[in-house]
Amino acid sequence: AFRAAFWDAGRHLFVDREGSSHASLPGNVYASFGQLAPRGDAAAHAAFLELVKEKRYSSISLFQFFPLFVYLRATGEEALLHDLLAAPEAWRRILREGGTRTFEGWGRDTKWNTSLFHLTTGAVSVFLRDSAVKRTSTFE
């Protein structure tokens, strides 16, 4: 039912609401993570990756990065995962702004009431650690 309502077969992406042509990154993160695209549709995977490369962190919140990273890891997209982990506009920005804990947003000014300690982004440590182990033990 979800696919029937939101799947744009021409673009191989999910739209945000019935009758809309807008395909947001957050909506497609959850749909991709949930494997809601037609099985075996390689164009859906490619279209989603292009959307991720275009939007990066500009339109996702802390709640979308975890399913995005899980999807990238599960589909073997290690290069893109590493690129996002090292991006200056996310985790490294928190560090540049003096963060010693995880912020609720990607920076102090990204949300009017940003909490400077938010557990949601702590999950990135799983990917940082795992990625570092893979780079030093397997691929170098």
PDB file of C-alpha atoms in Angstrom:
ATOM      1  CA  ALA A   1       0.000   0.000   0.000  1.00  0.00           C
ATOM      2  CA  PHE A   2       2.885   2.370   0.799  1.00  0.00           C
ATOM      3  CA  ARG A   3       4.525   1.741  -2.560  1.00  0.00           C
ATOM      4  CA  ALA A   4       1.222   2.165  -4.397  1.00  0.00           C
ATOM      5  CA  ALA A   5       0.667   5.538  -2.735  1.00  0.00           C
ATOM      6  CA  PHE A   6       4.163   7.050  -2.816  1.00  0.00           C
ATOM      7  CA  TRP A   7       6.358   5.296  -5.414  1.00  0.00           C
ATOM      8  CA  ASP A   8       7.355   7.411  -8.428  1.00  0.00           C
ATOM      9  CA  ALA A   9       8.279   4.671 -10.921  1.00  0.00           C
ATOM     10  CA  GLY A  10       9.703   7.161 -13.405  1.00  0.00           C
ATOM     11  CA  ARG A  11      12.208   8.611 -10.956  1.00  0.00           C
ATOM     12  CA  HIS A  12      12.647   5.471  -8.835  1.00  0.00           C
ATOM     13  CA  LEU A  13      12.070   7.453  -5.610  1.00  0.00           C
ATOM     14  CA  PHE A  14       9.309   7.848  -3.073  1.00  0.00           C
ATOM     15  CA  VAL A  15       7.391  11.133  -3.000  1.00  0.00           C
ATOM     16  CA  ASP A  16       6.397  12.824   0.237  1.00  0.00           C
ATOM     17  CA  ARG A  17       2.657  12.632  -0.185  1.00  0.00           C
ATOM     18  CA  GLU A  18       0.086  11.384  -2.646  1.00  0.00           C
ATOM     19  CA  GLY A  19      -0.174  13.679  -5.656  1.00  0.00           C
ATOM     20  CA  SER A  20       3.166  15.351  -4.920  1.00  0.00           C
ATOM     21  CA  SER A  21       6.266  15.226  -7.080  1.00  0.00           C
ATOM     22  CA  HIS A  22       8.615  16.159  -4.219  1.00  0.00           C
ATOM     23  CA  ALA A  23      10.926  13.346  -3.157  1.00  0.00           C
ATOM     24  CA  SER A  24      12.688  14.303   0.073  1.00  0.00           C
ATOM     25  CA  LEU A  25      15.818  12.693   1.397  1.00  0.00           C
ATOM     26  CA  PRO A  26      14.278  11.952   4.839  1.00  0.00           C
ATOM     27  CA  GLY A  27      11.326  10.140   3.275  1.00  0.00           C
ATOM     28  CA  ASN A  28      13.596   8.126   1.032  1.00  0.00           C
ATOM     29  CA  VAL A  29      15.996   7.310   3.874  1.00  0.00           C
ATOM     30  CA  TYR A  30      13.243   5.541   5.782  1.00  0.00           C
ATOM     31  CA  ALA A  31      11.812   3.885   2.669  1.00  0.00           C
ATOM     32  CA  SER A  32      15.240   2.641   1.559  1.00  0.00           C
ATOM     33  CA  PHE A  33      16.107   1.437   5.050  1.00  0.00           C
ATOM     34  CA  GLY A  34      12.774  -0.415   5.111  1.00  0.00           C
ATOM     35  CA  GLN A  35      13.455  -1.924   1.676  1.00  0.00           C
ATOM     36  CA  LEU A  36      10.173  -0.599   0.301  1.00  0.00           C
ATOM     37  CA  ALA A  37      11.316  -0.083  -3.311  1.00  0.00           C
ATOM     38  CA  PRO A  38      10.453  -2.831  -5.785  1.00  0.00           C
ATOM     39  CA  ARG A  39      12.774  -5.816  -5.300  1.00  0.00           C
ATOM     40  CA  GLY A  40      15.723  -5.883  -7.628  1.00  0.00           C
ATOM     41  CA  ASP A  41      15.226  -2.316  -8.851  1.00  0.00           C
ATOM     42  CA  ALA A  42      18.863  -1.246  -9.288  1.00  0.00           C
ATOM     43  CA  ALA A  43      17.683   2.149 -10.540  1.00  0.00           C
ATOM     44  CA  ALA A  44      16.014   2.764  -7.168  1.00  0.00           C
ATOM     45  CA  HIS A  45      19.308   2.203  -5.371  1.00  0.00           C
ATOM     46  CA  ALA A  46      21.137   4.481  -7.833  1.00  0.00           C
ATOM     47  CA  ALA A  47      18.490   7.222  -7.570  1.00  0.00           C
ATOM     48  CA  PHE A  48      18.618   7.103  -3.786  1.00  0.00           C
ATOM     49  CA  LEU A  49      22.430   7.348  -3.786  1.00  0.00           C
ATOM     50  CA  GLU A  50      22.268  10.382  -6.089  1.00  0.00           C
ATOM     51  CA  LEU A  51      19.789  12.018  -3.704  1.00  0.00           C
ATOM     52  CA  VAL A  52      22.133  11.346  -0.759  1.00  0.00           C
ATOM     53  CA  LYS A  53      25.120  12.777  -2.649  1.00  0.00           C
ATOM     54  CA  GLU A  54      23.140  15.872  -3.626  1.00  0.00           C
ATOM     55  CA  LYS A  55      21.488  16.638  -0.269  1.00  0.00           C
ATOM     56  CA  ARG A  56      24.076  15.199   2.146  1.00  0.00           C
ATOM     57  CA  TYR A  57      23.275  16.608   5.610  1.00  0.00           C
ATOM     58  CA  SER A  58      21.315  19.623   4.384  1.00  0.00           C
ATOM     59  CA  SER A  59      17.922  18.035   4.894  1.00  0.00           C
ATOM     60  CA  ILE A  60      18.335  15.183   7.362  1.00  0.00           C
ATOM     61  CA  SER A  61      18.128  15.324  11.097  1.00  0.00           C
ATOM     62  CA  LEU A  62      19.903  13.251  13.669  1.00  0.00           C
ATOM     63  CA  PHE A  63      17.095  10.722  13.456  1.00  0.00           C
ATOM     64  CA  GLN A  64      17.718   9.940   9.778  1.00  0.00           C
ATOM     65  CA  PHE A  65      21.487   9.451   9.826  1.00  0.00           C
ATOM     66  CA  PHE A  66      21.339   6.063  11.575  1.00  0.00           C
ATOM     67  CA  PRO A  67      19.027   4.321   9.048  1.00  0.00           C
ATOM     68  CA  LEU A  68      20.961   6.051   6.252  1.00  0.00           C
ATOM     69  CA  PHE A  69      24.286   4.717   7.527  1.00  0.00           C
ATOM     70  CA  VAL A  70      22.862   1.236   8.097  1.00  0.00           C
ATOM     71  CA  TYR A  71      21.533   1.220   4.526  1.00  0.00           C
ATOM     72  CA  LEU A  72      24.879   2.371   3.110  1.00  0.00           C
ATOM     73  CA  ARG A  73      26.754  -0.280   5.081  1.00  0.00           C
ATOM     74  CA  ALA A  74      24.284  -3.029   4.125  1.00  0.00           C
ATOM     75  CA  THR A  75      24.495  -2.184   0.424  1.00  0.00           C
ATOM     76  CA  GLY A  76      28.289  -1.980   0.337  1.00  0.00           C
ATOM     77  CA  GLU A  77      28.456   1.784  -0.174  1.00  0.00           C
ATOM     78  CA  GLU A  78      31.534   2.170   2.050  1.00  0.00           C
ATOM     79  CA  ALA A  79      33.063   5.082   0.113  1.00  0.00           C
ATOM     80  CA  LEU A  80      29.932   7.209   0.505  1.00  0.00           C
ATOM     81  CA  LEU A  81      29.617   6.192   4.157  1.00  0.00           C
ATOM     82  CA  HIS A  82      33.234   7.256   4.808  1.00  0.00           C
ATOM     83  CA  ASP A  83      32.642  10.521   2.940  1.00  0.00           C
ATOM     84  CA  LEU A  84      29.631  11.345   5.116  1.00  0.00           C
ATOM     85  CA  LEU A  85      31.435  10.355   8.309  1.00  0.00           C
ATOM     86  CA  ALA A  86      34.288  12.732   7.477  1.00  0.00           C
ATOM     87  CA  ALA A  87      32.033  15.580   6.296  1.00  0.00           C
ATOM     88  CA  PRO A  88      32.909  18.963   7.796  1.00  0.00           C
ATOM     89  CA  GLU A  89      29.237  19.945   8.085  1.00  0.00           C
ATOM     90  CA  ALA A  90      28.248  17.306  10.631  1.00  0.00           C
ATOM     91  CA  TRP A  91      30.279  15.533  13.321  1.00  0.00           C
ATOM     92  CA  ARG A  92      33.385  17.634  12.715  1.00  0.00           C
ATOM     93  CA  ARG A  93      31.289  20.803  13.001  1.00  0.00           C
ATOM     94  CA  ILE A  94      30.142  19.729  16.457  1.00  0.00           C
ATOM     95  CA  LEU A  95      33.796  19.330  17.444  1.00  0.00           C
ATOM     96  CA  ARG A  96      34.770  22.717  15.916  1.00  0.00           C
ATOM     97  CA  GLU A  97      32.045  24.345  18.000  1.00  0.00           C
ATOM     98  CA  GLY A  98      33.555  22.922  21.179  1.00  0.00           C
ATOM     99  CA  GLY A  99      31.230  19.973  21.584  1.00  0.00           C
ATOM    100  CA  THR A 100      32.438  17.401  24.077  1.00  0.00           C
ATOM    101  CA  ARG A 101      29.124  15.579  23.839  1.00  0.00           C
ATOM    102  CA  THR A 102      26.778  15.087  20.912  1.00  0.00           C
ATOM    103  CA  PHE A 103      24.569  18.050  20.000  1.00  0.00           C
ATOM    104  CA  GLU A 104      20.926  17.754  19.120  1.00  0.00           C
ATOM    105  CA  GLY A 105      21.654  19.413  15.782  1.00  0.00           C
ATOM    106  CA  TRP A 106      24.659  19.596  13.480  1.00  0.00           C
ATOM    107  CA  GLY A 107      25.610  22.900  15.119  1.00  0.00           C
ATOM    108  CA  ARG A 108      24.558  25.307  17.841  1.00  0.00           C
ATOM    109  CA  ASP A 109      22.487  27.399  15.424  1.00  0.00           C
ATOM    110  CA  THR A 110      20.693  24.579  13.592  1.00  0.00           C
ATOM    111  CA  LYS A 111      17.786  24.401  16.017  1.00  0.00           C
ATOM    112  CA  TRP A 112      16.459  27.197  18.198  1.00  0.00           C
ATOM    113  CA  ASN A 113      16.700  25.108  21.363  1.00  0.00           C
ATOM    114  CA  THR A 114      19.622  22.830  20.519  1.00  0.00           C
ATOM    115  CA  SER A 115      20.569  20.608  23.404  1.00  0.00           C
ATOM    116  CA  LEU A 116      24.328  20.284  23.728  1.00  0.00           C
ATOM    117  CA  PHE A 117      23.992  16.728  24.972  1.00  0.00           C
ATOM    118  CA  HIS A 118      21.872  14.416  22.879  1.00  0.00           C
ATOM    119  CA  LEU A 119      22.264  10.645  22.896  1.00  0.00           C
ATOM    120  CA  THR A 120      20.914  10.118  19.384  1.00  0.00           C
ATOM    121  CA  THR A 121      24.151  11.092  17.677  1.00  0.00           C
ATOM    122  CA  GLY A 122      26.201   8.848  19.923  1.00  0.00           C
ATOM    123  CA  ALA A 123      25.304   6.001  17.577  1.00  0.00           C
ATOM    124  CA  VAL A 124      27.745   7.377  15.001  1.00  0.00           C
ATOM    125  CA  SER A 125      30.545   5.949  17.140  1.00  0.00           C
ATOM    126  CA  VAL A 126      29.500   2.483  15.919  1.00  0.00           C
ATOM    127  CA  PHE A 127      30.192   3.514  12.332  1.00  0.00           C
ATOM    128  CA  LEU A 128      33.340   5.497  13.134  1.00  0.00           C
ATOM    129  CA  ARG A 129      34.882   2.622  15.036  1.00  0.00           C
ATOM    130  CA  ASP A 130      33.832  -0.030  12.543  1.00  0.00           C
ATOM    131  CA  SER A 131      35.013   2.064   9.603  1.00  0.00           C
ATOM    132  CA  ALA A 132      38.402   2.683  11.208  1.00  0.00           C
ATOM    133  CA  VAL A 133      38.864  -1.027  11.891  1.00  0.00           C
ATOM    134  CA  LYS A 134      37.944  -1.944   8.315  1.00  0.00           C
ATOM    135  CA  ARG A 135      40.280   0.657   6.806  1.00  0.00           C
ATOM    136  CA  THR A 136      43.302  -0.366   8.846  1.00  0.00           C
ATOM    137  CA  SER A 137      42.856  -4.109   8.921  1.00  0.00           C
ATOM    138  CA  THR A 138      41.291  -5.007   5.590  1.00  0.00           C
ATOM    139  CA  PHE A 139      41.714  -2.386   2.924  1.00  0.00           C
ATOM    140  CA  GLU A 140      45.148  -0.829   3.570  1.00  0.00           C
TER     141      GLU A 140
END
